[in-house]
Tab-separated table of C-alpha atoms and ligand atoms in Angstrom:
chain	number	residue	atom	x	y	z
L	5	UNK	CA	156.439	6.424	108.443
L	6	UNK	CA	156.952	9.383	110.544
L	7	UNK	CA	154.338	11.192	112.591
L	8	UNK	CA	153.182	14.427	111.175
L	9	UNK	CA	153.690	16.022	114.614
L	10	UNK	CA	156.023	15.070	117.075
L	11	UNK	CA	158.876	15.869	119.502
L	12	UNK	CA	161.860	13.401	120.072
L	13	UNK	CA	164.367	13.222	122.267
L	14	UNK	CA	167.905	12.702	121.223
L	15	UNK	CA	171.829	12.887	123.017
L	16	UNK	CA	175.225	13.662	121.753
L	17	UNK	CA	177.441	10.552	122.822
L	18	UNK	CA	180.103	11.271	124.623
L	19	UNK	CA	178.611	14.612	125.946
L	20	UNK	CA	176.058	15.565	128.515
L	21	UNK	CA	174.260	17.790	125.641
L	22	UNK	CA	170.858	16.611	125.399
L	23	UNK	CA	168.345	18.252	123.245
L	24	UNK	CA	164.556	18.042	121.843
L	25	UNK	CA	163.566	18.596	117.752
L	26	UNK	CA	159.786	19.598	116.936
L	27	UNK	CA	158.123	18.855	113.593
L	28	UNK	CA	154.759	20.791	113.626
L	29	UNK	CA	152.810	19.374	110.251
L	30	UNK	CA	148.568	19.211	111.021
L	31	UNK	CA	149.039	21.155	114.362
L	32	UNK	CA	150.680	23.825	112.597
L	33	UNK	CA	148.078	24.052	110.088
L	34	UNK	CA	145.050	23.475	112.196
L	35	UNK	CA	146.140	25.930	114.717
L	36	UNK	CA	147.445	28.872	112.058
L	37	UNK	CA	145.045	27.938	109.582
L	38	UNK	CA	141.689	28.073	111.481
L	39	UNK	CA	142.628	31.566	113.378
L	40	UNK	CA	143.615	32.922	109.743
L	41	UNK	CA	145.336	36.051	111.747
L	42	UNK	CA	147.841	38.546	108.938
L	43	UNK	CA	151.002	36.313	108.253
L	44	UNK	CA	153.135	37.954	110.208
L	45	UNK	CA	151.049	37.415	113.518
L	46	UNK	CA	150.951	33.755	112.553
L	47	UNK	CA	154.811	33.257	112.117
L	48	UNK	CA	155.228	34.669	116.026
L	49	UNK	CA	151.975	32.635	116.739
L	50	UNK	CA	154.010	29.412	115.585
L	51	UNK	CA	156.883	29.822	117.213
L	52	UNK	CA	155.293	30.129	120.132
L	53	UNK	CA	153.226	26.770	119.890
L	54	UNK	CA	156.897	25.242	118.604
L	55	UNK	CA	158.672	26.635	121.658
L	56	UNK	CA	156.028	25.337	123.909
L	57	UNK	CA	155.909	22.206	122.556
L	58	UNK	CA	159.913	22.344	122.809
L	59	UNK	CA	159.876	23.106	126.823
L	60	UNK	CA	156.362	21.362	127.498
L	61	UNK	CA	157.898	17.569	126.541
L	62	UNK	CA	160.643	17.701	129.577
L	63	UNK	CA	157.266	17.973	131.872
L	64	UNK	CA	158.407	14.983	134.095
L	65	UNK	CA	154.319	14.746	135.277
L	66	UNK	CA	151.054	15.366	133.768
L	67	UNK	CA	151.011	19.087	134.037
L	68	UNK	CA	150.183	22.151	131.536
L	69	UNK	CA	152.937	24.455	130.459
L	70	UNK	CA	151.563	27.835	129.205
L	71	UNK	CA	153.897	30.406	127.070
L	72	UNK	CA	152.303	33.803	127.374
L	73	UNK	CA	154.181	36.966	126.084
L	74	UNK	CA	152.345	40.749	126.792
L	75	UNK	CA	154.065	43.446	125.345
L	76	UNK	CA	153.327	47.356	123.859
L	77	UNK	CA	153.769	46.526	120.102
L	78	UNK	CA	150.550	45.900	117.946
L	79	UNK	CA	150.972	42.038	119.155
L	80	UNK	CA	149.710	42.734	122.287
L	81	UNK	CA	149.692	38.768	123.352
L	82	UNK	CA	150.544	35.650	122.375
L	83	UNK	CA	149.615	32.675	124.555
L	84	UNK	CA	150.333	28.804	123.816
L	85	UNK	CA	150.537	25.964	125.730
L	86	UNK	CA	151.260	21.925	126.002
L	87	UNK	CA	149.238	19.551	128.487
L	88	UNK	CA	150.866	16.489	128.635
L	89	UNK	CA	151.255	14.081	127.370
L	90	UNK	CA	151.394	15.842	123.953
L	91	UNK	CA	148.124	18.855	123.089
L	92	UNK	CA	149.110	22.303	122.145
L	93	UNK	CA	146.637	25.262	121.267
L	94	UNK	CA	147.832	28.878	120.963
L	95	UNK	CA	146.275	32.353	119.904
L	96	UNK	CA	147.174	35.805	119.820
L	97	UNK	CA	145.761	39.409	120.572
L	98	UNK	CA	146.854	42.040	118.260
L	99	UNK	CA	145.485	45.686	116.615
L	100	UNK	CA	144.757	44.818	113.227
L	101	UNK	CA	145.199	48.080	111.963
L	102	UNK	CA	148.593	48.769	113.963
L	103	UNK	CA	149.852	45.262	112.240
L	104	UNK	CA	148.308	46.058	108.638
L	105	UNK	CA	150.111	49.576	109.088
L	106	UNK	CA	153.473	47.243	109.289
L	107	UNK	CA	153.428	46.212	105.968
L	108	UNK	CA	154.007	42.576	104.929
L	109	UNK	CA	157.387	41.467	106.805
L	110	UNK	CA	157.927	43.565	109.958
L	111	UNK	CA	160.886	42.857	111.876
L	112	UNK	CA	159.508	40.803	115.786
L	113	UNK	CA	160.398	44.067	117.527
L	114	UNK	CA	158.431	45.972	115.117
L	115	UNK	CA	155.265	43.618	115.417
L	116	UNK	CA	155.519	42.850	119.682
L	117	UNK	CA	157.841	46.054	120.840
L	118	UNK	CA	159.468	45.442	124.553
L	119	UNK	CA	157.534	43.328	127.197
L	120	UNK	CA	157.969	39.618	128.803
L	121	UNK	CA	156.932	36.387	128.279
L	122	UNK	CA	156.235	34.329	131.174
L	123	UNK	CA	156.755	30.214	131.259
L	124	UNK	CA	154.036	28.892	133.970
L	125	UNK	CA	154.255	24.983	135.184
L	126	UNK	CA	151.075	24.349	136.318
L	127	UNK	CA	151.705	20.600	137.778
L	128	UNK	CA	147.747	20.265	138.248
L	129	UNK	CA	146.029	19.187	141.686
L	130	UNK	CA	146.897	20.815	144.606
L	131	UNK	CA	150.583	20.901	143.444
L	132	UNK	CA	151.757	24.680	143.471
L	133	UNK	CA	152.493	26.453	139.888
L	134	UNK	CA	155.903	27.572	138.889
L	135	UNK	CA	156.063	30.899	136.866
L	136	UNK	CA	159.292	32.459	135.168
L	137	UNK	CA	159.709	35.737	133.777
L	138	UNK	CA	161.885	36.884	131.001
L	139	UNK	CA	162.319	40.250	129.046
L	140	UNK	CA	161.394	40.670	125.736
L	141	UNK	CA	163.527	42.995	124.016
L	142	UNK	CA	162.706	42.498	120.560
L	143	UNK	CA	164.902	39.917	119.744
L	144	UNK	CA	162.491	37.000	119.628
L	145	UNK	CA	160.872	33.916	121.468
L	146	UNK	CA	163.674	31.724	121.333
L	147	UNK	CA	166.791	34.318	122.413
L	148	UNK	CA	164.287	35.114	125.352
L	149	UNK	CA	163.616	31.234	126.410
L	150	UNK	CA	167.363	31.061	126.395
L	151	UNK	CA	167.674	33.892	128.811
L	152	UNK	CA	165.649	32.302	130.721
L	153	UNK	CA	167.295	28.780	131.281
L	154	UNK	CA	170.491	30.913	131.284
L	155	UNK	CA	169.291	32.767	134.363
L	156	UNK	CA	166.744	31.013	136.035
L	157	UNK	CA	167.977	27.359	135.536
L	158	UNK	CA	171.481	28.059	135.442
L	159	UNK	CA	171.870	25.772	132.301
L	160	UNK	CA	173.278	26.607	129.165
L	161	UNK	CA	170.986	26.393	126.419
L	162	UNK	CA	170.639	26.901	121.955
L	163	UNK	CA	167.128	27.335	120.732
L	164	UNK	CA	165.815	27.688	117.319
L	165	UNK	CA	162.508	28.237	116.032
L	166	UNK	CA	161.319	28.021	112.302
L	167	UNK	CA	157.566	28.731	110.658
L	168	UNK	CA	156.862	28.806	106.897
L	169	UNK	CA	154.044	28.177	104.260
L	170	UNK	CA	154.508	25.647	101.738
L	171	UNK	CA	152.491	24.821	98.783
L	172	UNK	CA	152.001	21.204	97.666
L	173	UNK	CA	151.661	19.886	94.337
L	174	UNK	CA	148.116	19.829	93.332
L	175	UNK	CA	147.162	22.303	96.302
L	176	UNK	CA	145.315	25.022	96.149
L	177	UNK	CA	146.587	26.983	99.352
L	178	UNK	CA	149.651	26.733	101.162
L	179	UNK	CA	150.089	24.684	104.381
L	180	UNK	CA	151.637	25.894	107.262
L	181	UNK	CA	155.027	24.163	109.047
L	182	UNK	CA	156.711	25.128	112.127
L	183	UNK	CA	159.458	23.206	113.592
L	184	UNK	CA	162.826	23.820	115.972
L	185	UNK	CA	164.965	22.337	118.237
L	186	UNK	CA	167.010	22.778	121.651
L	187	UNK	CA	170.224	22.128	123.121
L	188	UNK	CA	171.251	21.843	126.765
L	189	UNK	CA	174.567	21.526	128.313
L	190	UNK	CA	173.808	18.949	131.122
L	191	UNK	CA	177.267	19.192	132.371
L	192	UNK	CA	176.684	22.533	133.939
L	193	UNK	CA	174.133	21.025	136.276
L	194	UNK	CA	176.975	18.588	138.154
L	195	UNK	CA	175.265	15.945	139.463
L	196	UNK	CA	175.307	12.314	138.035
L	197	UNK	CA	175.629	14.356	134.630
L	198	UNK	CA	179.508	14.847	136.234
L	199	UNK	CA	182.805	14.849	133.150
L	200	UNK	CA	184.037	12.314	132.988
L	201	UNK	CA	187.896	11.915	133.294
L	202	UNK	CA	189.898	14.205	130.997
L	203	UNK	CA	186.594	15.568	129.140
L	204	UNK	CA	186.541	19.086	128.236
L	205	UNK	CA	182.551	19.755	128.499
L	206	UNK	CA	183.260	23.142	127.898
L	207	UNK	CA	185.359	22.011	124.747
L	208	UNK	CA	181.921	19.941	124.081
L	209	UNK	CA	179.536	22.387	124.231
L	210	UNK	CA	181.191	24.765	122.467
L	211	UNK	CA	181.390	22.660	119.100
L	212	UNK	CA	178.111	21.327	120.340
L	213	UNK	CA	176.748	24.899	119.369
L	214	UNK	CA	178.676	25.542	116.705
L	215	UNK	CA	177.524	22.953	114.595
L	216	UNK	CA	173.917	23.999	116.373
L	217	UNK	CA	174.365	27.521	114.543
L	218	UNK	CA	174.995	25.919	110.570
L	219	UNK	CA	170.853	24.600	111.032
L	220	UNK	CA	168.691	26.500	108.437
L	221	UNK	CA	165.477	27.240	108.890
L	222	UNK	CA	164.349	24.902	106.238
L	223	UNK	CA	165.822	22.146	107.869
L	224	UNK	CA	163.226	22.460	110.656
L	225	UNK	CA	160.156	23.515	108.371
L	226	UNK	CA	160.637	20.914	105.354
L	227	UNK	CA	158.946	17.555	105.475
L	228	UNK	CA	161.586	16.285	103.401
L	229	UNK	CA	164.466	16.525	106.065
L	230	UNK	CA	163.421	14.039	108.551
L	231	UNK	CA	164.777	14.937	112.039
L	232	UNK	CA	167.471	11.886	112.036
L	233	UNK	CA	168.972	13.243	108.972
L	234	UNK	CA	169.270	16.745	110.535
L	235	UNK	CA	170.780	14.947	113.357
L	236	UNK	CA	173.041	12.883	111.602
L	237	UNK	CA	173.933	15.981	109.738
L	238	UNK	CA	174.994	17.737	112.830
L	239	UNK	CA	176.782	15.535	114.966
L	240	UNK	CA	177.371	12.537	112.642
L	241	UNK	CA	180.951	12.490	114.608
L	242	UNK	CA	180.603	12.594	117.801
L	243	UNK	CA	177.307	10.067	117.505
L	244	UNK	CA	173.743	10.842	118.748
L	245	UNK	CA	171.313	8.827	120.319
L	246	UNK	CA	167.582	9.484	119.124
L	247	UNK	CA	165.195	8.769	121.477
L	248	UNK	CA	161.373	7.546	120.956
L	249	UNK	CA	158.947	9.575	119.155
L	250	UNK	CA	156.025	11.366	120.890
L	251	UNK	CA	153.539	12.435	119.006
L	252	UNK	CA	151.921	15.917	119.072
L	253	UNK	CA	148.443	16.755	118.564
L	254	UNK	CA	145.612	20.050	118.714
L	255	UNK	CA	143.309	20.064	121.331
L	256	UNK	CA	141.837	22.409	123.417
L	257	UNK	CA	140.442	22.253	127.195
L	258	UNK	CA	137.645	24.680	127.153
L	259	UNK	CA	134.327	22.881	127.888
L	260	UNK	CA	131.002	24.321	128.544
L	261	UNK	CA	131.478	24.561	132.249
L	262	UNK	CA	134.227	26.257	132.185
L	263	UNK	CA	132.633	29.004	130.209
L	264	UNK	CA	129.993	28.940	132.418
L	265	UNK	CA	131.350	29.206	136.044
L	266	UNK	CA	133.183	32.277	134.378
L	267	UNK	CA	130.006	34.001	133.443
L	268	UNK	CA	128.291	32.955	136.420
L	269	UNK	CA	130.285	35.119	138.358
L	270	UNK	CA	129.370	38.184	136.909
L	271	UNK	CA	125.902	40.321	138.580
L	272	UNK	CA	123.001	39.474	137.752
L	273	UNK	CA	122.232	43.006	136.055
L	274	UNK	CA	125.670	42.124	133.776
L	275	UNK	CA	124.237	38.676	132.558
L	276	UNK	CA	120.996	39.737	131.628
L	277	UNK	CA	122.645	42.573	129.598
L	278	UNK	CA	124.977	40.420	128.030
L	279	UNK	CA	122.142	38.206	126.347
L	280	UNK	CA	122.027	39.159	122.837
L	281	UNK	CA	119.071	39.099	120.624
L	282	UNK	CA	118.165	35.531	120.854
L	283	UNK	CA	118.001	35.786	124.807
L	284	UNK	CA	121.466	33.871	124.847
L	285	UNK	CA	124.695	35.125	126.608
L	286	UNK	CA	127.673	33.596	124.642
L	287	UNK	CA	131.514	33.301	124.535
L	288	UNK	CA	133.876	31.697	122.127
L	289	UNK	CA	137.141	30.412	122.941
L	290	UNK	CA	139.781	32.477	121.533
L	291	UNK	CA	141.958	29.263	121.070
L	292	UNK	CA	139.469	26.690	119.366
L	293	UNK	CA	137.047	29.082	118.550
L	294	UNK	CA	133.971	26.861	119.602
L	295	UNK	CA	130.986	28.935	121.162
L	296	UNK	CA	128.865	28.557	123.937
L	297	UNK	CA	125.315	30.105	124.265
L	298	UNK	CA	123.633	29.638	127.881
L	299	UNK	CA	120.361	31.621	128.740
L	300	UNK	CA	120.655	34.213	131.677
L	301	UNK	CA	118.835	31.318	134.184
L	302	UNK	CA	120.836	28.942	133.460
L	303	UNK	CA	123.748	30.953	134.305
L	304	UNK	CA	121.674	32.025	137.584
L	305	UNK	CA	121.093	28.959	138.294
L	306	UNK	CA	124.739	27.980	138.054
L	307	UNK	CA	125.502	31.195	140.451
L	308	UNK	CA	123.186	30.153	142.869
L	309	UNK	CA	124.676	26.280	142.883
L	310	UNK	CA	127.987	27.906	143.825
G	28	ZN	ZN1	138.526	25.977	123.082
């Protein structure tokens, strides 16, 4: 049986074209389910916990690898990220009534307008963090991540993204399903990925992305193409090697002292007027949507410890 959510590895024999393939099942649902934002926040929302999943699994270390786009259109934010070896959470920050005002399926430069989205490699420890910084022009998550292997990495690269709701049998609401899948033409980098005699990598990668551009979006979102069909579908003649499955799963890394050092560093004046009627100051995480509740001494008492 296949894992609900995973990300596999797989390469075209005979080519240095490697590439990834995301199937987002329970995370999907958990993640677009539980933050119930308008539909058309959720599709963007998906892609972007697809994509990160996508770029997260070629972490060579433990590390977390955050997707965060800021932009002027009524989806002012989306933010997702992967901490090895295989969580994702994402969330978004939007105007409702600017995205209500949209109607039901606004265009992605309707919905975020121009801005960036930045890819951050934070290898943990004391190890310093890598950030990269693309334009977003409206023309989606995945065109950007291209740009930015194009330009910053220097290797060519094919990315699709998918989201959708499907209704089951016997079910009374629809399910999400994200899913996608990336391309890279290793030969650009030299290296031990060198041609070999007489191969035309160019040659390679161009069919390579040829037969990349016939994928529908079902193919990613439906349980019933499994990803070695799709595969096997694509580049049946040339061979591909499928690599081992890792599986993908929610989880989030908020804790209660996390939310508490952040409060702690506000005044004193600040935390007692934050306390609501109860006497307790509290925050909720904007990606798991747990709350914590500490009383103003405890968070003075925190301050104090620091
Ligand atoms: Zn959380």
């Amino acid at each position: 049986m296949t894992e609900p959510d995973f990300v596999r590895s797989f390469q075209i024999e005979g080519m240095n074209v490697r590439g990834r393939i995301v199937h987002l099942t329970d995370v999907a649902d958990r993640v677009l389910a539980a933050h119930a934002y308008p539909e058309s926040v959720s599709r963007v929302v998906g892609e972007a916990l697809t994509l990160a999943a996508l770029l997260g699994a070629s972490l060579k270390f433990e590390g977390v690898l955050t997707l965060q786009t800021r932009s002027d259109g009524p989806l002012r934010m989306v933010v997702a990220d992967f901490s090895s070896p295989g969580t994702l959470r994402a969330c978004a920050t939007f105007d409702h009534d600017a995205v209500a005002a949209l109607g039901g399926v606004p265009t992605f430069a309707d919905l975020v307008g121009k801005g960036s989205l930045a890819i951050t490699i934070d290898p943990g420890g004391d190890m310093e963090r890598y950030q990269g910084i693309v334009p977003l022009e409206g023309a989606g998550l995945a065109e950007a991540a291209t740009t930015y292997f194009e330009q910053s990495e220097q290797i060519p690269t094919r990315i699709r993204l998918a989201v959708a709701t499907l209704i089951s049998r016997g079910d009374a609401k629809p399910h999400w399903r994200a899913g996608g899948i990336v391309i890279q033409n290793l030969a650009a980098l030299g290296g031990h990925a060198a041609p070999q005699p007489g191969q035309d990598t160019e040659e390679d990668w161009n069919r390579a992305s040829i037969l990349f551009s016939t994928i529908e979006p079902h193919e990613l979102v439906d349980p019933q193409v499994e990803a070695e069909r799709l595969l096997f579908r694509l580049y049946h003649e040339d061979g591909v090697r499928v690599f081992e499955t890792e599986p993908l799963s929610f989880g989030c890394r908020c804790s209660a002292d996390r939310v508490s050092s952040v409060l702690s560093q506000y005044p004193e004046s600040d935390i007692r007027e934050l306390a609501e009627d109860d006497g307790f100051v509290k925050a909720t995480c904007e990606f798991c949507s747990a709350t914590y509740a500490f009383s103003p001494d405890e968070l003075l008492r925190a301050q104090a410890a620091t």
